[in-house]
PDB file of C-alpha atoms in Angstrom:
ATOM      1  CA  MET A   1       0.304  -0.318   0.261  1.00  0.00           C
ATOM      2  CA  GLY A   2       1.070   3.403  -0.913  1.00  0.00           C
ATOM      3  CA  VAL A   3       1.925   6.123   1.846  1.00  0.00           C
ATOM      4  CA  VAL A   4      -1.272   9.010   2.211  1.00  0.00           C
ATOM      5  CA  ARG A   5       0.156  12.202   1.970  1.00  0.00           C
ATOM      6  CA  ARG A   6      -1.923  15.042   3.579  1.00  0.00           C
ATOM      7  CA  PRO A   7      -1.442  18.258   1.879  1.00  0.00           C
ATOM      8  CA  VAL A   8       0.676  20.650   3.721  1.00  0.00           C
ATOM      9  CA  ALA A   9      -1.978  23.306   4.152  1.00  0.00           C
ATOM     10  CA  ALA A  10      -4.417  20.714   5.703  1.00  0.00           C
ATOM     11  CA  VAL A  11      -1.665  19.650   8.170  1.00  0.00           C
ATOM     12  CA  ALA A  12      -0.961  23.170   9.008  1.00  0.00           C
ATOM     13  CA  ALA A  13      -4.387  24.443   9.373  1.00  0.00           C
ATOM     14  CA  ALA A  14      -4.914  21.381  11.871  1.00  0.00           C
ATOM     15  CA  ALA A  15      -1.820  22.535  13.737  1.00  0.00           C
ATOM     16  CA  LEU A  16      -3.234  25.895  13.828  1.00  0.00           C
ATOM     17  CA  ALA A  17      -6.600  24.938  15.113  1.00  0.00           C
ATOM     18  CA  ALA A  18      -5.345  22.552  17.778  1.00  0.00           C
ATOM     19  CA  ALA A  19      -3.046  25.431  18.984  1.00  0.00           C
ATOM     20  CA  GLY A  20      -5.937  27.840  19.378  1.00  0.00           C
ATOM     21  CA  LEU A  21      -8.058  25.500  20.911  1.00  0.00           C
ATOM     22  CA  ALA A  22      -5.395  24.984  23.402  1.00  0.00           C
ATOM     23  CA  VAL A  23      -5.552  28.646  24.019  1.00  0.00           C
ATOM     24  CA  ALA A  24      -8.900  28.890  24.325  1.00  0.00           C
ATOM     25  CA  ALA A  25      -8.745  26.189  26.802  1.00  0.00           C
ATOM     26  CA  ALA A  26      -6.716  27.965  28.934  1.00  0.00           C
ATOM     27  CA  TRP A  27      -8.912  31.095  29.357  1.00  0.00           C
ATOM     28  CA  ALA A  28     -12.274  29.981  29.001  1.00  0.00           C
ATOM     29  CA  PRO A  29     -14.999  29.265  31.639  1.00  0.00           C
ATOM     30  CA  GLY A  30     -14.387  25.614  33.047  1.00  0.00           C
ATOM     31  CA  GLY A  31     -10.771  25.954  31.646  1.00  0.00           C
ATOM     32  CA  PRO A  32      -7.432  25.782  33.538  1.00  0.00           C
ATOM     33  CA  ALA A  33      -7.600  29.581  34.543  1.00  0.00           C
ATOM     34  CA  ASP A  34     -11.280  29.156  35.855  1.00  0.00           C
ATOM     35  CA  GLY A  35     -12.408  27.984  39.407  1.00  0.00           C
ATOM     36  CA  ARG A  36     -16.071  27.807  38.601  1.00  0.00           C
ATOM     37  CA  GLY A  37     -18.532  26.985  35.900  1.00  0.00           C
ATOM     38  CA  GLY A  38     -20.480  29.322  33.453  1.00  0.00           C
ATOM     39  CA  SER A  39     -23.562  30.957  34.786  1.00  0.00           C
ATOM     40  CA  GLY A  40     -22.428  31.474  38.208  1.00  0.00           C
ATOM     41  CA  GLY A  41     -22.547  27.386  39.137  1.00  0.00           C
ATOM     42  CA  THR A  42     -20.014  25.465  40.453  1.00  0.00           C
ATOM     43  CA  GLY A  43     -17.416  24.016  37.679  1.00  0.00           C
ATOM     44  CA  THR A  44     -15.190  21.203  37.772  1.00  0.00           C
ATOM     45  CA  GLY A  45     -12.380  23.069  36.346  1.00  0.00           C
ATOM     46  CA  ALA A  46      -8.888  23.681  38.204  1.00  0.00           C
ATOM     47  CA  ALA A  47      -8.164  26.308  40.690  1.00  0.00           C
ATOM     48  CA  PRO A  48      -7.896  29.596  38.883  1.00  0.00           C
ATOM     49  CA  ALA A  49      -4.680  30.489  37.891  1.00  0.00           C
ATOM     50  CA  VAL A  50      -2.604  33.636  36.761  1.00  0.00           C
ATOM     51  CA  ALA A  51      -1.127  33.515  33.086  1.00  0.00           C
ATOM     52  CA  GLU A  52       2.552  33.895  32.042  1.00  0.00           C
ATOM     53  CA  PRO A  53       3.112  37.164  31.313  1.00  0.00           C
ATOM     54  CA  ALA A  54       3.828  36.170  27.448  1.00  0.00           C
ATOM     55  CA  ALA A  55       0.280  34.504  27.227  1.00  0.00           C
ATOM     56  CA  ARG A  56      -1.557  37.541  28.285  1.00  0.00           C
ATOM     57  CA  PRO A  57      -4.030  38.868  26.216  1.00  0.00           C
ATOM     58  CA  ALA A  58      -4.717  42.982  26.085  1.00  0.00           C
ATOM     59  CA  ALA A  59      -7.776  43.777  27.972  1.00  0.00           C
ATOM     60  CA  PRO A  60     -10.018  45.947  25.690  1.00  0.00           C
ATOM     61  CA  GLU A  61     -10.931  49.522  25.350  1.00  0.00           C
ATOM     62  CA  LEU A  62     -13.367  49.929  28.572  1.00  0.00           C
ATOM     63  CA  ALA A  63     -14.844  53.390  28.795  1.00  0.00           C
ATOM     64  CA  GLY A  64     -18.339  54.631  29.614  1.00  0.00           C
ATOM     65  CA  THR A  65     -20.610  56.191  32.538  1.00  0.00           C
ATOM     66  CA  ASP A  66     -20.878  54.437  36.004  1.00  0.00           C
ATOM     67  CA  LEU A  67     -23.979  54.151  38.047  1.00  0.00           C
ATOM     68  CA  ASP A  68     -23.925  58.021  38.802  1.00  0.00           C
ATOM     69  CA  GLY A  69     -23.148  59.179  35.538  1.00  0.00           C
ATOM     70  CA  ARG A  70     -19.643  59.625  35.872  1.00  0.00           C
ATOM     71  CA  ARG A  71     -16.964  58.953  33.496  1.00  0.00           C
ATOM     72  CA  VAL A  72     -14.893  55.945  33.929  1.00  0.00           C
ATOM     73  CA  ASP A  73     -11.953  54.651  31.924  1.00  0.00           C
ATOM     74  CA  LEU A  74      -9.875  51.366  32.040  1.00  0.00           C
ATOM     75  CA  ALA A  75      -7.040  52.875  30.485  1.00  0.00           C
ATOM     76  CA  GLY A  76      -6.871  55.701  32.883  1.00  0.00           C
ATOM     77  CA  LEU A  77      -6.059  53.149  35.211  1.00  0.00           C
ATOM     78  CA  ARG A  78      -2.922  51.821  33.641  1.00  0.00           C
ATOM     79  CA  GLY A  79      -0.010  51.363  36.187  1.00  0.00           C
ATOM     80  CA  GLN A  80      -2.621  49.652  38.709  1.00  0.00           C
ATOM     81  CA  VAL A  81      -3.875  46.350  39.061  1.00  0.00           C
ATOM     82  CA  VAL A  82      -7.550  46.319  37.961  1.00  0.00           C
ATOM     83  CA  VAL A  83     -10.030  43.467  39.015  1.00  0.00           C
ATOM     84  CA  VAL A  84     -12.599  43.705  36.650  1.00  0.00           C
ATOM     85  CA  ASN A  85     -15.978  42.169  37.995  1.00  0.00           C
ATOM     86  CA  VAL A  86     -19.163  41.258  35.562  1.00  0.00           C
ATOM     87  CA  TRP A  87     -22.260  41.561  37.534  1.00  0.00           C
ATOM     88  CA  GLY A  88     -26.063  42.234  37.556  1.00  0.00           C
ATOM     89  CA  SER A  89     -28.545  43.045  40.164  1.00  0.00           C
ATOM     90  CA  TRP A  90     -30.889  40.323  39.017  1.00  0.00           C
ATOM     91  CA  CYS A  91     -27.913  37.620  39.634  1.00  0.00           C
ATOM     92  CA  ALA A  92     -28.054  35.537  42.417  1.00  0.00           C
ATOM     93  CA  PRO A  93     -24.389  34.379  42.612  1.00  0.00           C
ATOM     94  CA  CYS A  94     -23.496  37.901  41.931  1.00  0.00           C
ATOM     95  CA  ARG A  95     -25.373  38.521  45.370  1.00  0.00           C
ATOM     96  CA  ALA A  96     -23.492  35.454  47.076  1.00  0.00           C
ATOM     97  CA  GLU A  97     -19.760  36.959  46.021  1.00  0.00           C
ATOM     98  CA  ALA A  98     -20.420  40.496  46.410  1.00  0.00           C
ATOM     99  CA  ASP A  99     -19.291  40.812  50.202  1.00  0.00           C
ATOM    100  CA  ASP A 100     -16.042  38.952  49.233  1.00  0.00           C
ATOM    101  CA  LEU A 101     -15.379  41.332  46.453  1.00  0.00           C
ATOM    102  CA  GLU A 102     -15.557  44.099  48.783  1.00  0.00           C
ATOM    103  CA  ARG A 103     -13.223  42.623  51.337  1.00  0.00           C
ATOM    104  CA  VAL A 104     -10.952  42.008  48.784  1.00  0.00           C
ATOM    105  CA  SER A 105     -10.980  45.529  47.087  1.00  0.00           C
ATOM    106  CA  ARG A 106     -10.685  47.178  50.825  1.00  0.00           C
ATOM    107  CA  GLN A 107      -7.794  44.865  51.724  1.00  0.00           C
ATOM    108  CA  THR A 108      -5.778  45.378  48.485  1.00  0.00           C
ATOM    109  CA  ARG A 109      -5.980  49.060  47.853  1.00  0.00           C
ATOM    110  CA  ALA A 110      -2.748  49.942  49.534  1.00  0.00           C
ATOM    111  CA  ASP A 111      -1.162  47.703  47.364  1.00  0.00           C
ATOM    112  CA  GLY A 112      -1.989  49.469  44.358  1.00  0.00           C
ATOM    113  CA  VAL A 113      -5.200  47.269  43.229  1.00  0.00           C
ATOM    114  CA  LEU A 114      -8.420  49.045  42.214  1.00  0.00           C
ATOM    115  CA  PHE A 115     -11.735  46.895  41.246  1.00  0.00           C
ATOM    116  CA  LEU A 116     -14.065  47.907  38.636  1.00  0.00           C
ATOM    117  CA  GLY A 117     -17.562  46.703  38.247  1.00  0.00           C
ATOM    118  CA  ILE A 118     -19.227  46.069  34.992  1.00  0.00           C
ATOM    119  CA  ASN A 119     -23.032  46.115  35.499  1.00  0.00           C
ATOM    120  CA  THR A 120     -24.945  44.030  32.837  1.00  0.00           C
ATOM    121  CA  ARG A 121     -28.537  43.615  31.554  1.00  0.00           C
ATOM    122  CA  ASP A 122     -29.600  45.896  34.376  1.00  0.00           C
ATOM    123  CA  ARG A 123     -31.956  48.493  32.186  1.00  0.00           C
ATOM    124  CA  ASP A 124     -32.691  50.630  35.328  1.00  0.00           C
ATOM    125  CA  ARG A 125     -29.788  52.034  37.028  1.00  0.00           C
ATOM    126  CA  GLU A 126     -31.752  52.242  40.259  1.00  0.00           C
ATOM    127  CA  ALA A 127     -32.059  48.569  40.487  1.00  0.00           C
ATOM    128  CA  ALA A 128     -28.299  48.495  40.062  1.00  0.00           C
ATOM    129  CA  ARG A 129     -27.712  51.221  42.573  1.00  0.00           C
ATOM    130  CA  SER A 130     -29.850  49.337  45.135  1.00  0.00           C
ATOM    131  CA  PHE A 131     -27.636  46.352  44.909  1.00  0.00           C
ATOM    132  CA  VAL A 132     -24.366  48.505  45.485  1.00  0.00           C
ATOM    133  CA  ARG A 133     -26.032  50.061  48.689  1.00  0.00           C
ATOM    134  CA  ALA A 134     -27.036  46.744  50.006  1.00  0.00           C
ATOM    135  CA  HIS A 135     -23.587  45.135  49.912  1.00  0.00           C
ATOM    136  CA  GLY A 136     -21.382  48.561  50.780  1.00  0.00           C
ATOM    137  CA  LEU A 137     -19.697  48.171  47.305  1.00  0.00           C
ATOM    138  CA  ASP A 138     -17.061  50.789  46.992  1.00  0.00           C
ATOM    139  CA  PHE A 139     -16.086  50.578  43.577  1.00  0.00           C
ATOM    140  CA  PRO A 140     -17.554  52.011  40.601  1.00  0.00           C
ATOM    141  CA  SER A 141     -19.170  50.238  37.953  1.00  0.00           C
ATOM    142  CA  LEU A 142     -19.548  50.632  34.358  1.00  0.00           C
ATOM    143  CA  HIS A 143     -23.581  50.539  33.284  1.00  0.00           C
ATOM    144  CA  ASP A 144     -23.283  48.183  30.449  1.00  0.00           C
ATOM    145  CA  PRO A 145     -27.189  47.256  30.102  1.00  0.00           C
ATOM    146  CA  ASP A 146     -26.889  45.716  26.613  1.00  0.00           C
ATOM    147  CA  GLY A 147     -23.573  43.992  26.988  1.00  0.00           C
ATOM    148  CA  ALA A 148     -21.603  46.016  24.536  1.00  0.00           C
ATOM    149  CA  LEU A 149     -18.567  46.133  26.788  1.00  0.00           C
ATOM    150  CA  LEU A 150     -18.554  42.509  27.320  1.00  0.00           C
ATOM    151  CA  LEU A 151     -18.578  41.806  23.294  1.00  0.00           C
ATOM    152  CA  ARG A 152     -15.014  43.507  23.111  1.00  0.00           C
ATOM    153  CA  PHE A 153     -13.298  40.823  25.090  1.00  0.00           C
ATOM    154  CA  PRO A 154     -12.385  37.754  22.824  1.00  0.00           C
ATOM    155  CA  PRO A 155     -14.785  34.827  23.891  1.00  0.00           C
ATOM    156  CA  SER A 156     -11.973  32.780  25.184  1.00  0.00           C
ATOM    157  CA  VAL A 157     -11.125  35.105  27.659  1.00  0.00           C
ATOM    158  CA  LEU A 158     -14.591  36.368  28.777  1.00  0.00           C
ATOM    159  CA  ASN A 159     -18.045  34.673  28.173  1.00  0.00           C
ATOM    160  CA  PRO A 160     -20.665  37.263  28.039  1.00  0.00           C
ATOM    161  CA  GLN A 161     -23.061  35.127  28.744  1.00  0.00           C
ATOM    162  CA  THR A 162     -21.179  33.992  32.170  1.00  0.00           C
ATOM    163  CA  VAL A 163     -22.295  36.053  34.851  1.00  0.00           C
ATOM    164  CA  PRO A 164     -20.696  36.933  37.186  1.00  0.00           C
ATOM    165  CA  SER A 165     -17.393  36.788  35.924  1.00  0.00           C
ATOM    166  CA  THR A 166     -13.814  38.245  37.344  1.00  0.00           C
ATOM    167  CA  LEU A 167     -10.739  39.148  35.437  1.00  0.00           C
ATOM    168  CA  VAL A 168      -7.368  40.596  36.866  1.00  0.00           C
ATOM    169  CA  VAL A 169      -5.694  42.803  34.906  1.00  0.00           C
ATOM    170  CA  ASP A 170      -1.907  43.516  35.269  1.00  0.00           C
ATOM    171  CA  ARG A 171      -0.250  46.895  35.330  1.00  0.00           C
ATOM    172  CA  LYS A 172       0.574  47.033  31.615  1.00  0.00           C
ATOM    173  CA  GLY A 173      -3.255  46.281  30.967  1.00  0.00           C
ATOM    174  CA  ARG A 174      -3.217  42.705  30.120  1.00  0.00           C
ATOM    175  CA  VAL A 175      -5.423  39.815  31.509  1.00  0.00           C
ATOM    176  CA  ALA A 176      -3.486  37.806  33.790  1.00  0.00           C
ATOM    177  CA  ALA A 177      -6.354  35.769  35.280  1.00  0.00           C
ATOM    178  CA  ALA A 178      -9.968  35.151  34.344  1.00  0.00           C
ATOM    179  CA  ILE A 179     -12.616  33.347  36.404  1.00  0.00           C
ATOM    180  CA  GLY A 180     -16.141  32.319  35.003  1.00  0.00           C
ATOM    181  CA  GLY A 181     -18.705  31.979  37.502  1.00  0.00           C
ATOM    182  CA  SER A 182     -18.846  33.254  41.250  1.00  0.00           C
ATOM    183  CA  VAL A 183     -15.396  33.832  42.963  1.00  0.00           C
ATOM    184  CA  THR A 184     -14.578  33.697  46.731  1.00  0.00           C
ATOM    185  CA  GLU A 185     -12.344  35.747  48.854  1.00  0.00           C
ATOM    186  CA  GLU A 186     -10.047  32.719  49.166  1.00  0.00           C
ATOM    187  CA  GLN A 187      -9.846  32.201  45.371  1.00  0.00           C
ATOM    188  CA  LEU A 188      -9.407  35.792  44.390  1.00  0.00           C
ATOM    189  CA  ARG A 189      -6.931  37.019  47.103  1.00  0.00           C
ATOM    190  CA  PRO A 190      -3.684  35.046  46.125  1.00  0.00           C
ATOM    191  CA  LEU A 191      -4.222  35.776  42.270  1.00  0.00           C
ATOM    192  CA  VAL A 192      -4.406  39.446  43.072  1.00  0.00           C
ATOM    193  CA  ALA A 193      -1.568  39.499  45.330  1.00  0.00           C
ATOM    194  CA  ARG A 194       0.764  37.363  42.846  1.00  0.00           C
ATOM    195  CA  VAL A 195      -0.263  40.211  39.903  1.00  0.00           C
ATOM    196  CA  ALA A 196       0.095  43.082  42.445  1.00  0.00           C
ATOM    197  CA  GLY A 197       3.481  41.522  43.624  1.00  0.00           C
ATOM    198  CA  GLU A 198       4.996  41.356  39.995  1.00  0.00           C
ATOM    199  CA  ALA A 199       7.678  43.881  39.000  1.00  0.00           C
ATOM    200  CA  PRO A 200       6.127  47.272  37.130  1.00  0.00           C
TER     201      PRO A 200
END
């Protein structure tokens, strides 16, 4: 029998596709960088991890108004570690994690860590503001009722259907860690500490 030879182009395409799947698995909810499953449920993925600097994708442009109408721009926070949390007032897992997020925010502020929320699917800002007051959240949240800001992220980094989600953005504006689903203080604190401890 003769040797079956696959066209070089087909082999190259298969290799690129496999590489793309490997990258997606490292970032997608339920993958190695994720400790919880999608839509706030408990997943079976490994513990959240911090990506190596060379593998970190740049965070997209995120700018708009917060729940009180003030201008907020992620690019203006460059040089700080920024924890970006996607939430909605309608989301039960968001309520479950909110107090943990606020604790980590207060505990890490002196280390140059800032928190930024993205409030999604809340048409009524007052519902979102009531959520903020109920949990004593002391960080701003961009109002993104249509999810337009979420769509700026590659799906392999942030699934717009997974609420809540949390990202840790390093001082150079790159996504260092991504968690799809609710997060606890115990999960988030070591990720933030590791990124905050990196050389500027």
